[in-house]
PDB file of C-alpha atoms in Angstrom:
ATOM      1  CA  UNK A   1       0.000   0.000   0.000  1.00  0.00           C
ATOM      2  CA  UNK A   2       2.868   2.417   0.700  1.00  0.00           C
ATOM      3  CA  UNK A   3       4.245   1.940  -2.822  1.00  0.00           C
ATOM      4  CA  UNK A   4       1.391   3.813  -4.496  1.00  0.00           C
ATOM      5  CA  UNK A   5       2.203   7.386  -5.510  1.00  0.00           C
ATOM      6  CA  UNK A   6       0.963  10.048  -3.121  1.00  0.00           C
ATOM      7  CA  UNK A   7      -0.583  13.040  -4.815  1.00  0.00           C
ATOM      8  CA  UNK A   8      -0.019  16.264  -2.899  1.00  0.00           C
ATOM      9  CA  UNK A   9      -3.255  17.985  -3.891  1.00  0.00           C
ATOM     10  CA  UNK A  10      -6.622  16.550  -4.884  1.00  0.00           C
ATOM     11  CA  UNK A  11      -7.852  16.909  -8.476  1.00  0.00           C
ATOM     12  CA  UNK A  12      -9.402  20.317  -9.044  1.00  0.00           C
ATOM     13  CA  UNK A  13     -12.481  21.334 -11.056  1.00  0.00           C
ATOM     14  CA  UNK A  14     -11.856  20.877 -14.770  1.00  0.00           C
ATOM     15  CA  UNK A  15      -9.225  18.179 -14.253  1.00  0.00           C
ATOM     16  CA  UNK A  16      -9.675  14.550 -15.220  1.00  0.00           C
ATOM     17  CA  UNK A  17      -9.559  12.527 -12.010  1.00  0.00           C
ATOM     18  CA  UNK A  18      -7.611   9.244 -11.759  1.00  0.00           C
ATOM     19  CA  UNK A  19      -9.831   6.336 -12.747  1.00  0.00           C
ATOM     20  CA  UNK A  20      -9.873   3.250 -10.528  1.00  0.00           C
ATOM     21  CA  UNK A  21     -11.584  -0.060  -9.949  1.00  0.00           C
ATOM     22  CA  UNK A  22     -12.406  -1.193  -6.410  1.00  0.00           C
ATOM     23  CA  UNK A  23     -14.699  -3.792  -4.871  1.00  0.00           C
ATOM     24  CA  UNK A  24     -17.884  -2.528  -3.287  1.00  0.00           C
ATOM     25  CA  UNK A  25     -19.207  -3.840   0.022  1.00  0.00           C
ATOM     26  CA  UNK A  26     -20.625  -6.931  -1.700  1.00  0.00           C
ATOM     27  CA  UNK A  27     -17.267  -7.680  -3.342  1.00  0.00           C
ATOM     28  CA  UNK A  28     -18.459  -6.694  -6.825  1.00  0.00           C
ATOM     29  CA  UNK A  29     -15.882  -4.727  -8.847  1.00  0.00           C
ATOM     30  CA  UNK A  30     -16.823  -1.102  -9.547  1.00  0.00           C
ATOM     31  CA  UNK A  31     -15.004   1.117 -12.016  1.00  0.00           C
ATOM     32  CA  UNK A  32     -15.259   4.855 -11.377  1.00  0.00           C
ATOM     33  CA  UNK A  33     -15.567   5.856 -15.036  1.00  0.00           C
ATOM     34  CA  UNK A  34     -18.534   3.498 -15.376  1.00  0.00           C
ATOM     35  CA  UNK A  35     -20.230   4.861 -12.255  1.00  0.00           C
ATOM     36  CA  UNK A  36     -20.301   8.336 -13.811  1.00  0.00           C
ATOM     37  CA  UNK A  37     -20.625   7.371 -17.482  1.00  0.00           C
ATOM     38  CA  UNK A  38     -24.177   8.676 -17.901  1.00  0.00           C
ATOM     39  CA  UNK A  39     -24.930  10.822 -14.838  1.00  0.00           C
ATOM     40  CA  UNK A  40     -22.788  12.961 -12.560  1.00  0.00           C
ATOM     41  CA  UNK A  41     -21.469  11.109  -9.521  1.00  0.00           C
ATOM     42  CA  UNK A  42     -21.176  12.497  -6.000  1.00  0.00           C
ATOM     43  CA  UNK A  43     -18.205  10.613  -4.516  1.00  0.00           C
ATOM     44  CA  UNK A  44     -17.938  10.881  -0.727  1.00  0.00           C
ATOM     45  CA  UNK A  45     -14.649   9.926   0.955  1.00  0.00           C
ATOM     46  CA  UNK A  46     -14.961   9.069   4.638  1.00  0.00           C
ATOM     47  CA  UNK A  47     -12.458   7.879   7.199  1.00  0.00           C
ATOM     48  CA  UNK A  48     -13.883   4.442   7.827  1.00  0.00           C
TER      49      UNK A  48
ATOM     50  CA  UNK B   1     -22.857   9.745   6.110  1.00  0.00           C
ATOM     51  CA  UNK B   2     -26.335  10.000   7.608  1.00  0.00           C
ATOM     52  CA  UNK B   3     -26.514  13.515   6.166  1.00  0.00           C
ATOM     53  CA  UNK B   4     -25.856  12.155   2.670  1.00  0.00           C
ATOM     54  CA  UNK B   5     -28.342   9.325   3.198  1.00  0.00           C
ATOM     55  CA  UNK B   6     -31.023  11.908   3.981  1.00  0.00           C
ATOM     56  CA  UNK B   7     -30.110  14.024   0.965  1.00  0.00           C
ATOM     57  CA  UNK B   8     -29.820  11.095  -1.460  1.00  0.00           C
ATOM     58  CA  UNK B   9     -33.345  11.634  -2.918  1.00  0.00           C
ATOM     59  CA  UNK B  10     -32.512  15.287  -3.600  1.00  0.00           C
ATOM     60  CA  UNK B  11     -29.184  14.304  -5.158  1.00  0.00           C
ATOM     61  CA  UNK B  12     -30.962  11.814  -7.430  1.00  0.00           C
ATOM     62  CA  UNK B  13     -33.618  14.398  -8.248  1.00  0.00           C
ATOM     63  CA  UNK B  14     -30.797  16.677  -9.388  1.00  0.00           C
ATOM     64  CA  UNK B  15     -29.775  13.957 -11.841  1.00  0.00           C
ATOM     65  CA  UNK B  16     -26.742  12.566 -10.004  1.00  0.00           C
ATOM     66  CA  UNK B  17     -25.686   9.262  -8.468  1.00  0.00           C
ATOM     67  CA  UNK B  18     -24.090   8.824  -5.053  1.00  0.00           C
ATOM     68  CA  UNK B  19     -21.263   6.560  -3.883  1.00  0.00           C
ATOM     69  CA  UNK B  20     -19.029   6.476  -0.810  1.00  0.00           C
ATOM     70  CA  UNK B  21     -15.470   5.234  -0.411  1.00  0.00           C
ATOM     71  CA  UNK B  22     -13.341   4.371   2.622  1.00  0.00           C
ATOM     72  CA  UNK B  23     -10.450   2.149   3.675  1.00  0.00           C
ATOM     73  CA  UNK B  24     -12.840  -0.266   5.391  1.00  0.00           C
ATOM     74  CA  UNK B  25     -13.037  -3.894   4.295  1.00  0.00           C
ATOM     75  CA  UNK B  26     -16.062  -5.054   2.278  1.00  0.00           C
ATOM     76  CA  UNK B  27     -17.407  -6.822   5.373  1.00  0.00           C
ATOM     77  CA  UNK B  28     -17.152  -3.711   7.526  1.00  0.00           C
ATOM     78  CA  UNK B  29     -18.577  -1.527   4.760  1.00  0.00           C
ATOM     79  CA  UNK B  30     -21.555  -3.836   4.360  1.00  0.00           C
ATOM     80  CA  UNK B  31     -22.161  -3.599   8.105  1.00  0.00           C
ATOM     81  CA  UNK B  32     -22.062   0.211   7.864  1.00  0.00           C
ATOM     82  CA  UNK B  33     -24.565   0.121   5.002  1.00  0.00           C
ATOM     83  CA  UNK B  34     -26.886  -1.953   7.146  1.00  0.00           C
ATOM     84  CA  UNK B  35     -26.479   0.150  10.281  1.00  0.00           C
ATOM     85  CA  UNK B  36     -27.065   3.442   8.480  1.00  0.00           C
ATOM     86  CA  UNK B  37     -29.611   2.073   5.969  1.00  0.00           C
ATOM     87  CA  UNK B  38     -27.593   3.323   3.010  1.00  0.00           C
ATOM     88  CA  UNK B  39     -28.891   2.578  -0.476  1.00  0.00           C
ATOM     89  CA  UNK B  40     -25.805   3.734  -2.369  1.00  0.00           C
ATOM     90  CA  UNK B  41     -22.638   1.657  -2.882  1.00  0.00           C
ATOM     91  CA  UNK B  42     -19.588   1.860  -0.635  1.00  0.00           C
ATOM     92  CA  UNK B  43     -16.260   1.261  -2.402  1.00  0.00           C
ATOM     93  CA  UNK B  44     -13.472  -0.394  -0.425  1.00  0.00           C
ATOM     94  CA  UNK B  45     -10.017   1.188  -0.742  1.00  0.00           C
ATOM     95  CA  UNK B  46      -8.348  -1.245   1.648  1.00  0.00           C
ATOM     96  CA  UNK B  47      -4.867  -0.687   0.143  1.00  0.00           C
ATOM     97  CA  UNK B  48      -5.285   3.128   0.397  1.00  0.00           C
ATOM     98  CA  UNK B  49      -4.352   3.337  -3.279  1.00  0.00           C
ATOM     99  CA  UNK B  50      -7.169   5.687  -4.333  1.00  0.00           C
ATOM    100  CA  UNK B  51      -6.778   7.938  -1.285  1.00  0.00           C
ATOM    101  CA  UNK B  52      -3.089   8.376  -2.167  1.00  0.00           C
ATOM    102  CA  UNK B  53      -3.667   8.902  -5.881  1.00  0.00           C
ATOM    103  CA  UNK B  54      -6.429  11.430  -5.205  1.00  0.00           C
ATOM    104  CA  UNK B  55      -4.451  13.509  -2.708  1.00  0.00           C
ATOM    105  CA  UNK B  56      -6.841  12.838   0.183  1.00  0.00           C
ATOM    106  CA  UNK B  57      -4.634  10.481   2.195  1.00  0.00           C
ATOM    107  CA  UNK B  58      -4.174  11.156   5.916  1.00  0.00           C
ATOM    108  CA  UNK B  59      -1.248   8.991   7.032  1.00  0.00           C
ATOM    109  CA  UNK B  60      -1.361  10.213  10.621  1.00  0.00           C
ATOM    110  CA  UNK B  61      -4.666   8.721  11.686  1.00  0.00           C
ATOM    111  CA  UNK B  62      -5.573   5.082  12.346  1.00  0.00           C
ATOM    112  CA  UNK B  63      -2.689   3.811  10.246  1.00  0.00           C
ATOM    113  CA  UNK B  64      -3.802   5.794   7.223  1.00  0.00           C
ATOM    114  CA  UNK B  65      -7.319   6.851   6.232  1.00  0.00           C
ATOM    115  CA  UNK B  66      -9.006   9.115   3.709  1.00  0.00           C
ATOM    116  CA  UNK B  67      -9.640  12.735   4.611  1.00  0.00           C
ATOM    117  CA  UNK B  68     -13.315  13.710   4.567  1.00  0.00           C
ATOM    118  CA  UNK B  69     -13.852  14.831   0.982  1.00  0.00           C
ATOM    119  CA  UNK B  70     -16.594  15.231  -1.595  1.00  0.00           C
ATOM    120  CA  UNK B  71     -16.191  15.320  -5.370  1.00  0.00           C
ATOM    121  CA  UNK B  72     -18.818  15.860  -8.034  1.00  0.00           C
ATOM    122  CA  UNK B  73     -17.649  14.030 -11.150  1.00  0.00           C
ATOM    123  CA  UNK B  74     -18.953  14.372 -14.674  1.00  0.00           C
ATOM    124  CA  UNK B  75     -18.328  11.656 -17.285  1.00  0.00           C
ATOM    125  CA  UNK B  76     -14.621  11.311 -17.912  1.00  0.00           C
ATOM    126  CA  UNK B  77     -14.315  11.348 -14.881  1.00  0.00           C
ATOM    127  CA  UNK B  78     -13.910  15.131 -14.924  1.00  0.00           C
ATOM    128  CA  UNK B  79     -14.061  17.005 -11.623  1.00  0.00           C
ATOM    129  CA  UNK B  80     -16.862  19.557 -11.449  1.00  0.00           C
ATOM    130  CA  UNK B  81     -16.560  20.294  -7.728  1.00  0.00           C
ATOM    131  CA  UNK B  82     -14.084  19.324  -5.012  1.00  0.00           C
ATOM    132  CA  UNK B  83     -14.122  19.826  -1.249  1.00  0.00           C
ATOM    133  CA  UNK B  84     -11.503  18.322   1.075  1.00  0.00           C
ATOM    134  CA  UNK B  85     -11.434  18.803   4.843  1.00  0.00           C
ATOM    135  CA  UNK B  86      -8.759  18.055   7.397  1.00  0.00           C
ATOM    136  CA  UNK B  87     -11.166  17.280  10.219  1.00  0.00           C
ATOM    137  CA  UNK B  88     -13.946  14.751  10.643  1.00  0.00           C
ATOM    138  CA  UNK B  89     -16.696  16.874   9.151  1.00  0.00           C
ATOM    139  CA  UNK B  90     -17.279  17.517   5.479  1.00  0.00           C
ATOM    140  CA  UNK B  91     -19.446  19.919   3.539  1.00  0.00           C
ATOM    141  CA  UNK B  92     -23.171  19.445   4.158  1.00  0.00           C
ATOM    142  CA  UNK B  93     -24.992  17.351   1.571  1.00  0.00           C
ATOM    143  CA  UNK B  94     -27.388  20.250   1.064  1.00  0.00           C
ATOM    144  CA  UNK B  95     -24.466  22.233  -0.388  1.00  0.00           C
ATOM    145  CA  UNK B  96     -23.810  19.411  -2.871  1.00  0.00           C
ATOM    146  CA  UNK B  97     -27.479  19.475  -3.879  1.00  0.00           C
ATOM    147  CA  UNK B  98     -27.229  23.243  -4.376  1.00  0.00           C
ATOM    148  CA  UNK B  99     -24.200  22.857  -6.669  1.00  0.00           C
ATOM    149  CA  UNK B 100     -25.887  20.104  -8.678  1.00  0.00           C
ATOM    150  CA  UNK B 101     -29.109  22.075  -9.026  1.00  0.00           C
ATOM    151  CA  UNK B 102     -27.334  25.261 -10.010  1.00  0.00           C
ATOM    152  CA  UNK B 103     -25.479  23.394 -12.737  1.00  0.00           C
ATOM    153  CA  UNK B 104     -28.600  21.634 -13.964  1.00  0.00           C
ATOM    154  CA  UNK B 105     -30.571  24.823 -14.366  1.00  0.00           C
ATOM    155  CA  UNK B 106     -27.937  26.885 -16.110  1.00  0.00           C
ATOM    156  CA  UNK B 107     -29.750  28.092 -19.240  1.00  0.00           C
ATOM    157  CA  UNK B 108     -28.095  27.216 -22.508  1.00  0.00           C
ATOM    158  CA  UNK B 109     -27.021  30.223 -24.553  1.00  0.00           C
ATOM    159  CA  UNK B 110     -29.651  31.268 -27.069  1.00  0.00           C
ATOM    160  CA  UNK B 111     -28.541  30.978 -30.673  1.00  0.00           C
ATOM    161  CA  UNK B 112     -30.223  34.221 -31.658  1.00  0.00           C
ATOM    162  CA  UNK B 113     -27.860  36.052 -29.337  1.00  0.00           C
ATOM    163  CA  UNK B 114     -24.832  34.447 -30.941  1.00  0.00           C
ATOM    164  CA  UNK B 115     -25.805  34.475 -34.633  1.00  0.00           C
ATOM    165  CA  UNK B 116     -26.827  37.756 -36.268  1.00  0.00           C
ATOM    166  CA  UNK B 117     -30.333  37.747 -37.680  1.00  0.00           C
ATOM    167  CA  UNK B 118     -30.183  37.747 -41.517  1.00  0.00           C
ATOM    168  CA  UNK B 119     -32.381  40.836 -41.625  1.00  0.00           C
ATOM    169  CA  UNK B 120     -29.979  42.732 -39.405  1.00  0.00           C
ATOM    170  CA  UNK B 121     -27.041  41.558 -41.499  1.00  0.00           C
ATOM    171  CA  UNK B 122     -28.536  42.752 -44.796  1.00  0.00           C
ATOM    172  CA  UNK B 123     -29.689  45.986 -43.165  1.00  0.00           C
ATOM    173  CA  UNK B 124     -26.148  46.584 -41.944  1.00  0.00           C
ATOM    174  CA  UNK B 125     -24.730  45.887 -45.422  1.00  0.00           C
ATOM    175  CA  UNK B 126     -27.317  48.167 -47.033  1.00  0.00           C
ATOM    176  CA  UNK B 127     -26.583  50.937 -44.557  1.00  0.00           C
ATOM    177  CA  UNK B 128     -22.841  50.635 -45.059  1.00  0.00           C
ATOM    178  CA  UNK B 129     -23.338  50.896 -48.836  1.00  0.00           C
ATOM    179  CA  UNK B 130     -25.719  53.806 -48.353  1.00  0.00           C
ATOM    180  CA  UNK B 131     -23.376  55.709 -46.073  1.00  0.00           C
ATOM    181  CA  UNK B 132     -20.411  54.833 -48.250  1.00  0.00           C
ATOM    182  CA  UNK B 133     -22.092  56.440 -51.255  1.00  0.00           C
ATOM    183  CA  UNK B 134     -23.146  59.583 -49.442  1.00  0.00           C
ATOM    184  CA  UNK B 135     -21.658  62.799 -50.566  1.00  0.00           C
ATOM    185  CA  UNK B 136     -19.290  64.169 -47.961  1.00  0.00           C
ATOM    186  CA  UNK B 137     -21.012  66.811 -45.927  1.00  0.00           C
ATOM    187  CA  UNK B 138     -19.725  70.299 -46.383  1.00  0.00           C
ATOM    188  CA  UNK B 139     -18.052  71.620 -43.274  1.00  0.00           C
ATOM    189  CA  UNK B 140     -20.427  73.626 -41.146  1.00  0.00           C
ATOM    190  CA  UNK B 141     -19.962  77.310 -41.344  1.00  0.00           C
TER     191      UNK B 141
END
């Protein structure tokens, strides 16, 4: 986990954000670009 | 998260989807969904890869967690709106709804304001010809 690059500042409006694929809580893979392919997506980061 | 659960209908009404992301395991995230009665997906960044790549990684807490942050993403994914906090709270969901609604109701520019009306164009040409052919006025005495 520590080998991934750390970005100093979050992506800003107008920038293309890094795409990713992660499992959801059921274990199903979810790709970000597919989640917002037709409608805007509100992505909420929380601490856990 | 309860705030966003309550505002989810308004977010959907504004034409957007909602998803959450944390460093929790899928099992823990599923438990959170059940406890808070969340209907939107929770993505599991257990390796902290996304938090690092998105610049929202807080290495000093709990062995590394995501900072509270909210992004509105258009297809691409292109960032429309970004808010990152250093503390536990994040922007209210009502503010996200306001941003979405403001964007959705922005009127498209009217073509007639951008393209000259043909009548105006020909009138302008006719006037320029007319004034171009006028005899120069004699200087006033």
